[in-house]
């Protein structure tokens, strides 16, 4: 059947970075978009590396574009990673887009604003999913939470794999094995998922967060909250705020004993828009038993551990320090499924609010919109562009 020319088309390209295995939209969400009045055009084999075949998209009513050029017909392009969210190729996605096309993707616009300026120059309309307000009605669109869930889960598997110990307590004919002791630093979405995954594997799990509200959440997933007697560092919107070096020094000193007694430490501490705080110094690693493992989920933001090298695994006096990057891409099937459900909810929301016209009275539209009509329309990004390069 020929496409209905009155409908808007959503294009789903292959991701540009060779390391990216996810796809922004999976076959199961095609029908809900069609119901909302959106056609779906998928670049051939876009979902292959996440386990989704062209035939499955066709079955659900999508069309297949033989190459990237055919996607020029789509009014909206959905990507997993574009601009600063793809640090290897931050300008690559922009170069494939045409004037007035709408891009919806993770863009990490506050880390590197230059690719955002390039999108504005091309007169692309861009929505950055990181800027979605964390309000109840936007929960179904919250890509950051979905990807943090996947990363928290996978971090525990990496730790279990790198550790010379098994996680559960075992009573066997060959003696009793004690359970692994895991310490999770930062109990946001990724940290809470790491706690529950480590618990499922049978570890004893301790956890700490600078937000007092995290205490109950740690307990609710089976962790033991540790109290270091430090003041709350809760900031706006339920996020942590940046503290001074004195606070982090006191936190390091308070955590040293728990770190030394842990077989595995998983760090997830982040402060929005800032470099991750250094919470585990190289001196603290010297107190850990050889064979201990650190998985630093903050590696992308510079790392919570002084010894972390983003993207690498290093051995520091017998302690293995992992600094994995883009972990959700390593669980591409389910990460894509979650991403797709979120982005579909976002698209349906835009459609209800008049897409292709953009209703900037709506908080979700307003907060996520970063380029339009040749301008960067987000003031934080504009400030960053105006700031001298350090
Ligand atoms: P994040 O990725 O920004 O940070 C991860 C965690 O690190 C946070 O819990 C933070 O408090 C913690 N942290 C920062 N500095 C620390 C330090 N020095 N020591 C220890 N921990 C430190 O956070 P996130 O996972 O995106 O979640 C942030 C908050 O938003 C949480 O309260 C979460 O429950 C909430 N949230 C709300 C919604 C919603 O309402 N829609 C959705 C997702 C998350």
mmCIF file with all atom_site columns, N, CA, C and O in Angstrom, residues 258-288:
data_model
loop_
_atom_site.group_PDB
_atom_site.id
_atom_site.type_symbol
_atom_site.label_atom_id
_atom_site.label_alt_id
_atom_site.label_comp_id
_atom_site.label_asym_id
_atom_site.label_entity_id
_atom_site.label_seq_id
_atom_site.pdbx_PDB_ins_code
_atom_site.Cartn_x
_atom_site.Cartn_y
_atom_site.Cartn_z
_atom_site.occupancy
_atom_site.B_iso_or_equiv
_atom_site.pdbx_formal_charge
_atom_site.auth_seq_id
_atom_site.auth_comp_id
_atom_site.auth_asym_id
_atom_site.auth_atom_id
_atom_site.pdbx_PDB_model_num
ATOM 1   N N  . UNK A 1 258 ? 34.688 1.287  54.775 1.00 0.00 ? 258 UNK A N  1
ATOM 2   C CA . UNK A 1 258 ? 33.723 0.435  54.061 1.00 0.00 ? 258 UNK A CA 1
ATOM 3   C C  . UNK A 1 258 ? 34.317 -0.028 52.729 1.00 0.00 ? 258 UNK A C  1
ATOM 4   O O  . UNK A 1 258 ? 34.174 -1.191 52.331 1.00 0.00 ? 258 UNK A O  1
ATOM 5   N N  . UNK A 1 259 ? 35.015 0.885  52.050 1.00 0.00 ? 259 UNK A N  1
ATOM 6   C CA . UNK A 1 259 ? 35.648 0.517  50.775 1.00 0.00 ? 259 UNK A CA 1
ATOM 7   C C  . UNK A 1 259 ? 36.666 -0.605 51.012 1.00 0.00 ? 259 UNK A C  1
ATOM 8   O O  . UNK A 1 259 ? 36.678 -1.619 50.298 1.00 0.00 ? 259 UNK A O  1
ATOM 9   N N  . UNK A 1 260 ? 37.479 -0.459 52.056 1.00 0.00 ? 260 UNK A N  1
ATOM 10  C CA . UNK A 1 260 ? 38.527 -1.450 52.344 1.00 0.00 ? 260 UNK A CA 1
ATOM 11  C C  . UNK A 1 260 ? 37.921 -2.822 52.652 1.00 0.00 ? 260 UNK A C  1
ATOM 12  O O  . UNK A 1 260 ? 38.505 -3.867 52.333 1.00 0.00 ? 260 UNK A O  1
ATOM 13  N N  . UNK A 1 261 ? 36.738 -2.839 53.246 1.00 0.00 ? 261 UNK A N  1
ATOM 14  C CA . UNK A 1 261 ? 36.116 -4.116 53.625 1.00 0.00 ? 261 UNK A CA 1
ATOM 15  C C  . UNK A 1 261 ? 35.279 -4.724 52.499 1.00 0.00 ? 261 UNK A C  1
ATOM 16  O O  . UNK A 1 261 ? 34.685 -5.780 52.671 1.00 0.00 ? 261 UNK A O  1
ATOM 17  N N  . UNK A 1 262 ? 35.192 -4.043 51.345 1.00 0.00 ? 262 UNK A N  1
ATOM 18  C CA . UNK A 1 262 ? 34.323 -4.520 50.261 1.00 0.00 ? 262 UNK A CA 1
ATOM 19  C C  . UNK A 1 262 ? 35.109 -5.336 49.238 1.00 0.00 ? 262 UNK A C  1
ATOM 20  O O  . UNK A 1 262 ? 36.266 -5.040 48.948 1.00 0.00 ? 262 UNK A O  1
ATOM 21  N N  . UNK A 1 263 ? 34.447 -6.355 48.697 1.00 0.00 ? 263 UNK A N  1
ATOM 22  C CA . UNK A 1 263 ? 35.045 -7.111 47.586 1.00 0.00 ? 263 UNK A CA 1
ATOM 23  C C  . UNK A 1 263 ? 34.795 -6.391 46.270 1.00 0.00 ? 263 UNK A C  1
ATOM 24  O O  . UNK A 1 263 ? 35.583 -6.501 45.331 1.00 0.00 ? 263 UNK A O  1
ATOM 25  N N  . UNK A 1 264 ? 33.658 -5.696 46.214 1.00 0.00 ? 264 UNK A N  1
ATOM 26  C CA . UNK A 1 264 ? 33.278 -4.986 44.988 1.00 0.00 ? 264 UNK A CA 1
ATOM 27  C C  . UNK A 1 264 ? 32.733 -3.620 45.378 1.00 0.00 ? 264 UNK A C  1
ATOM 28  O O  . UNK A 1 264 ? 31.944 -3.517 46.319 1.00 0.00 ? 264 UNK A O  1
ATOM 29  N N  . UNK A 1 265 ? 33.160 -2.577 44.663 1.00 0.00 ? 265 UNK A N  1
ATOM 30  C CA . UNK A 1 265 ? 32.570 -1.257 44.846 1.00 0.00 ? 265 UNK A CA 1
ATOM 31  C C  . UNK A 1 265 ? 32.035 -0.799 43.485 1.00 0.00 ? 265 UNK A C  1
ATOM 32  O O  . UNK A 1 265 ? 32.748 -0.879 42.475 1.00 0.00 ? 265 UNK A O  1
ATOM 33  N N  . UNK A 1 266 ? 30.764 -0.393 43.476 1.00 0.00 ? 266 UNK A N  1
ATOM 34  C CA . UNK A 1 266 ? 30.178 0.127  42.237 1.00 0.00 ? 266 UNK A CA 1
ATOM 35  C C  . UNK A 1 266 ? 29.848 1.589  42.477 1.00 0.00 ? 266 UNK A C  1
ATOM 36  O O  . UNK A 1 266 ? 29.082 1.918  43.389 1.00 0.00 ? 266 UNK A O  1
ATOM 37  N N  . UNK A 1 267 ? 30.447 2.462  41.691 1.00 0.00 ? 267 UNK A N  1
ATOM 38  C CA . UNK A 1 267 ? 30.215 3.895  41.909 1.00 0.00 ? 267 UNK A CA 1
ATOM 39  C C  . UNK A 1 267 ? 29.349 4.461  40.793 1.00 0.00 ? 267 UNK A C  1
ATOM 40  O O  . UNK A 1 267 ? 29.580 4.181  39.614 1.00 0.00 ? 267 UNK A O  1
ATOM 41  N N  . UNK A 1 268 ? 28.355 5.243  41.188 1.00 0.00 ? 268 UNK A N  1
ATOM 42  C CA . UNK A 1 268 ? 27.410 5.807  40.203 1.00 0.00 ? 268 UNK A CA 1
ATOM 43  C C  . UNK A 1 268 ? 27.145 7.285  40.489 1.00 0.00 ? 268 UNK A C  1
ATOM 44  O O  . UNK A 1 268 ? 26.179 7.842  39.993 1.00 0.00 ? 268 UNK A O  1
ATOM 45  N N  . UNK A 1 269 ? 27.985 7.904  41.340 1.00 0.00 ? 269 UNK A N  1
ATOM 46  C CA . UNK A 1 269 ? 27.655 9.255  41.834 1.00 0.00 ? 269 UNK A CA 1
ATOM 47  C C  . UNK A 1 269 ? 27.816 10.309 40.739 1.00 0.00 ? 269 UNK A C  1
ATOM 48  O O  . UNK A 1 269 ? 28.865 10.393 40.097 1.00 0.00 ? 269 UNK A O  1
ATOM 49  N N  . UNK A 1 270 ? 26.758 11.087 40.536 1.00 0.00 ? 270 UNK A N  1
ATOM 50  C CA . UNK A 1 270 ? 26.795 12.123 39.500 1.00 0.00 ? 270 UNK A CA 1
ATOM 51  C C  . UNK A 1 270 ? 26.098 13.374 39.987 1.00 0.00 ? 270 UNK A C  1
ATOM 52  O O  . UNK A 1 270 ? 25.198 13.310 40.826 1.00 0.00 ? 270 UNK A O  1
ATOM 53  N N  . UNK A 1 271 ? 26.557 14.502 39.464 1.00 0.00 ? 271 UNK A N  1
ATOM 54  C CA . UNK A 1 271 ? 25.917 15.787 39.740 1.00 0.00 ? 271 UNK A CA 1
ATOM 55  C C  . UNK A 1 271 ? 25.601 16.380 38.364 1.00 0.00 ? 271 UNK A C  1
ATOM 56  O O  . UNK A 1 271 ? 26.507 16.548 37.547 1.00 0.00 ? 271 UNK A O  1
ATOM 57  N N  . UNK A 1 272 ? 24.296 16.617 38.068 1.00 0.00 ? 272 UNK A N  1
ATOM 58  C CA . UNK A 1 272 ? 23.938 17.058 36.709 1.00 0.00 ? 272 UNK A CA 1
ATOM 59  C C  . UNK A 1 272 ? 24.775 18.237 36.220 1.00 0.00 ? 272 UNK A C  1
ATOM 60  O O  . UNK A 1 272 ? 24.985 19.217 36.951 1.00 0.00 ? 272 UNK A O  1
ATOM 61  N N  . UNK A 1 273 ? 25.279 18.112 34.986 1.00 0.00 ? 273 UNK A N  1
ATOM 62  C CA . UNK A 1 273 ? 26.026 19.200 34.344 1.00 0.00 ? 273 UNK A CA 1
ATOM 63  C C  . UNK A 1 273 ? 27.437 19.413 34.873 1.00 0.00 ? 273 UNK A C  1
ATOM 64  O O  . UNK A 1 273 ? 28.111 20.352 34.461 1.00 0.00 ? 273 UNK A O  1
ATOM 65  N N  . UNK A 1 274 ? 27.905 18.556 35.802 1.00 0.00 ? 274 UNK A N  1
ATOM 66  C CA . UNK A 1 274 ? 29.254 18.736 36.382 1.00 0.00 ? 274 UNK A CA 1
ATOM 67  C C  . UNK A 1 274 ? 30.091 17.471 36.178 1.00 0.00 ? 274 UNK A C  1
ATOM 68  O O  . UNK A 1 274 ? 29.546 16.395 35.919 1.00 0.00 ? 274 UNK A O  1
ATOM 69  N N  . UNK A 1 275 ? 31.395 17.627 36.367 1.00 0.00 ? 275 UNK A N  1
ATOM 70  C CA . UNK A 1 275 ? 32.256 16.461 36.373 1.00 0.00 ? 275 UNK A CA 1
ATOM 71  C C  . UNK A 1 275 ? 31.868 15.622 37.590 1.00 0.00 ? 275 UNK A C  1
ATOM 72  O O  . UNK A 1 275 ? 31.479 16.165 38.627 1.00 0.00 ? 275 UNK A O  1
ATOM 73  N N  . UNK A 1 276 ? 31.958 14.293 37.476 1.00 0.00 ? 276 UNK A N  1
ATOM 74  C CA . UNK A 1 276 ? 31.616 13.425 38.615 1.00 0.00 ? 276 UNK A CA 1
ATOM 75  C C  . UNK A 1 276 ? 32.600 13.677 39.764 1.00 0.00 ? 276 UNK A C  1
ATOM 76  O O  . UNK A 1 276 ? 33.795 13.885 39.513 1.00 0.00 ? 276 UNK A O  1
ATOM 77  N N  . UNK A 1 277 ? 32.144 13.668 41.026 1.00 0.00 ? 277 UNK A N  1
ATOM 78  C CA . UNK A 1 277 ? 33.082 13.895 42.127 1.00 0.00 ? 277 UNK A CA 1
ATOM 79  C C  . UNK A 1 277 ? 34.018 12.699 42.325 1.00 0.00 ? 277 UNK A C  1
ATOM 80  O O  . UNK A 1 277 ? 33.605 11.555 42.156 1.00 0.00 ? 277 UNK A O  1
ATOM 81  N N  . UNK A 1 278 ? 35.271 12.996 42.671 1.00 0.00 ? 278 UNK A N  1
ATOM 82  C CA . UNK A 1 278 ? 36.222 11.907 42.965 1.00 0.00 ? 278 UNK A CA 1
ATOM 83  C C  . UNK A 1 278 ? 35.972 11.479 44.411 1.00 0.00 ? 278 UNK A C  1
ATOM 84  O O  . UNK A 1 278 ? 36.141 12.257 45.350 1.00 0.00 ? 278 UNK A O  1
ATOM 85  N N  . UNK A 1 279 ? 35.548 10.248 44.599 1.00 0.00 ? 279 UNK A N  1
ATOM 86  C CA . UNK A 1 279 ? 35.171 9.762  45.931 1.00 0.00 ? 279 UNK A CA 1
ATOM 87  C C  . UNK A 1 279 ? 36.090 8.647  46.411 1.00 0.00 ? 279 UNK A C  1
ATOM 88  O O  . UNK A 1 279 ? 36.166 8.356  47.600 1.00 0.00 ? 279 UNK A O  1
ATOM 89  N N  . UNK A 1 280 ? 36.782 7.998  45.485 1.00 0.00 ? 280 UNK A N  1
ATOM 90  C CA . UNK A 1 280 ? 37.702 6.912  45.869 1.00 0.00 ? 280 UNK A CA 1
ATOM 91  C C  . UNK A 1 280 ? 39.096 7.259  45.348 1.00 0.00 ? 280 UNK A C  1
ATOM 92  O O  . UNK A 1 280 ? 39.336 7.277  44.135 1.00 0.00 ? 280 UNK A O  1
ATOM 93  N N  . UNK A 1 281 ? 39.981 7.564  46.274 1.00 0.00 ? 281 UNK A N  1
ATOM 94  C CA . UNK A 1 281 ? 41.335 7.953  45.879 1.00 0.00 ? 281 UNK A CA 1
ATOM 95  C C  . UNK A 1 281 ? 42.191 6.702  45.680 1.00 0.00 ? 281 UNK A C  1
ATOM 96  O O  . UNK A 1 281 ? 41.825 5.603  46.113 1.00 0.00 ? 281 UNK A O  1
ATOM 97  N N  . UNK A 1 282 ? 43.348 6.903  45.069 1.00 0.00 ? 282 UNK A N  1
ATOM 98  C CA . UNK A 1 282 ? 44.248 5.766  44.853 1.00 0.00 ? 282 UNK A CA 1
ATOM 99  C C  . UNK A 1 282 ? 44.726 5.227  46.205 1.00 0.00 ? 282 UNK A C  1
ATOM 100 O O  . UNK A 1 282 ? 44.906 4.023  46.367 1.00 0.00 ? 282 UNK A O  1
ATOM 101 N N  . UNK A 1 283 ? 44.884 6.105  47.194 1.00 0.00 ? 283 UNK A N  1
ATOM 102 C CA . UNK A 1 283 ? 45.253 5.650  48.552 1.00 0.00 ? 283 UNK A CA 1
ATOM 103 C C  . UNK A 1 283 ? 44.207 4.697  49.109 1.00 0.00 ? 283 UNK A C  1
ATOM 104 O O  . UNK A 1 283 ? 44.536 3.718  49.788 1.00 0.00 ? 283 UNK A O  1
ATOM 105 N N  . UNK A 1 284 ? 42.938 4.996  48.846 1.00 0.00 ? 284 UNK A N  1
ATOM 106 C CA . UNK A 1 284 ? 41.871 4.121  49.356 1.00 0.00 ? 284 UNK A CA 1
ATOM 107 C C  . UNK A 1 284 ? 41.947 2.736  48.714 1.00 0.00 ? 284 UNK A C  1
ATOM 108 O O  . UNK A 1 284 ? 41.638 1.725  49.346 1.00 0.00 ? 284 UNK A O  1
ATOM 109 N N  . UNK A 1 285 ? 42.374 2.679  47.453 1.00 0.00 ? 285 UNK A N  1
ATOM 110 C CA . UNK A 1 285 ? 42.499 1.382  46.774 1.00 0.00 ? 285 UNK A CA 1
ATOM 111 C C  . UNK A 1 285 ? 43.547 0.521  47.468 1.00 0.00 ? 285 UNK A C  1
ATOM 112 O O  . UNK A 1 285 ? 43.422 -0.701 47.550 1.00 0.00 ? 285 UNK A O  1
ATOM 113 N N  . UNK A 1 286 ? 44.596 1.184  47.985 1.00 0.00 ? 286 UNK A N  1
ATOM 114 C CA . UNK A 1 286 ? 45.678 0.438  48.652 1.00 0.00 ? 286 UNK A CA 1
ATOM 115 C C  . UNK A 1 286 ? 45.151 -0.292 49.894 1.00 0.00 ? 286 UNK A C  1
ATOM 116 O O  . UNK A 1 286 ? 45.711 -1.305 50.303 1.00 0.00 ? 286 UNK A O  1
ATOM 117 N N  . UNK A 1 287 ? 44.046 0.184  50.453 1.00 0.00 ? 287 UNK A N  1
ATOM 118 C CA . UNK A 1 287 ? 43.457 -0.483 51.624 1.00 0.00 ? 287 UNK A CA 1
ATOM 119 C C  . UNK A 1 287 ? 42.606 -1.689 51.266 1.00 0.00 ? 287 UNK A C  1
ATOM 120 O O  . UNK A 1 287 ? 42.176 -2.432 52.146 1.00 0.00 ? 287 UNK A O  1
ATOM 121 N N  . UNK A 1 288 ? 42.326 -1.889 49.979 1.00 0.00 ? 288 UNK A N  1
ATOM 122 C CA . UNK A 1 288 ? 41.445 -3.004 49.573 1.00 0.00 ? 288 UNK A CA 1
ATOM 123 C C  . UNK A 1 288 ? 42.261 -4.282 49.379 1.00 0.00 ? 288 UNK A C  1
ATOM 124 O O  . UNK A 1 288 ? 43.446 -4.235 49.023 1.00 0.00 ? 288 UNK A O  1
#
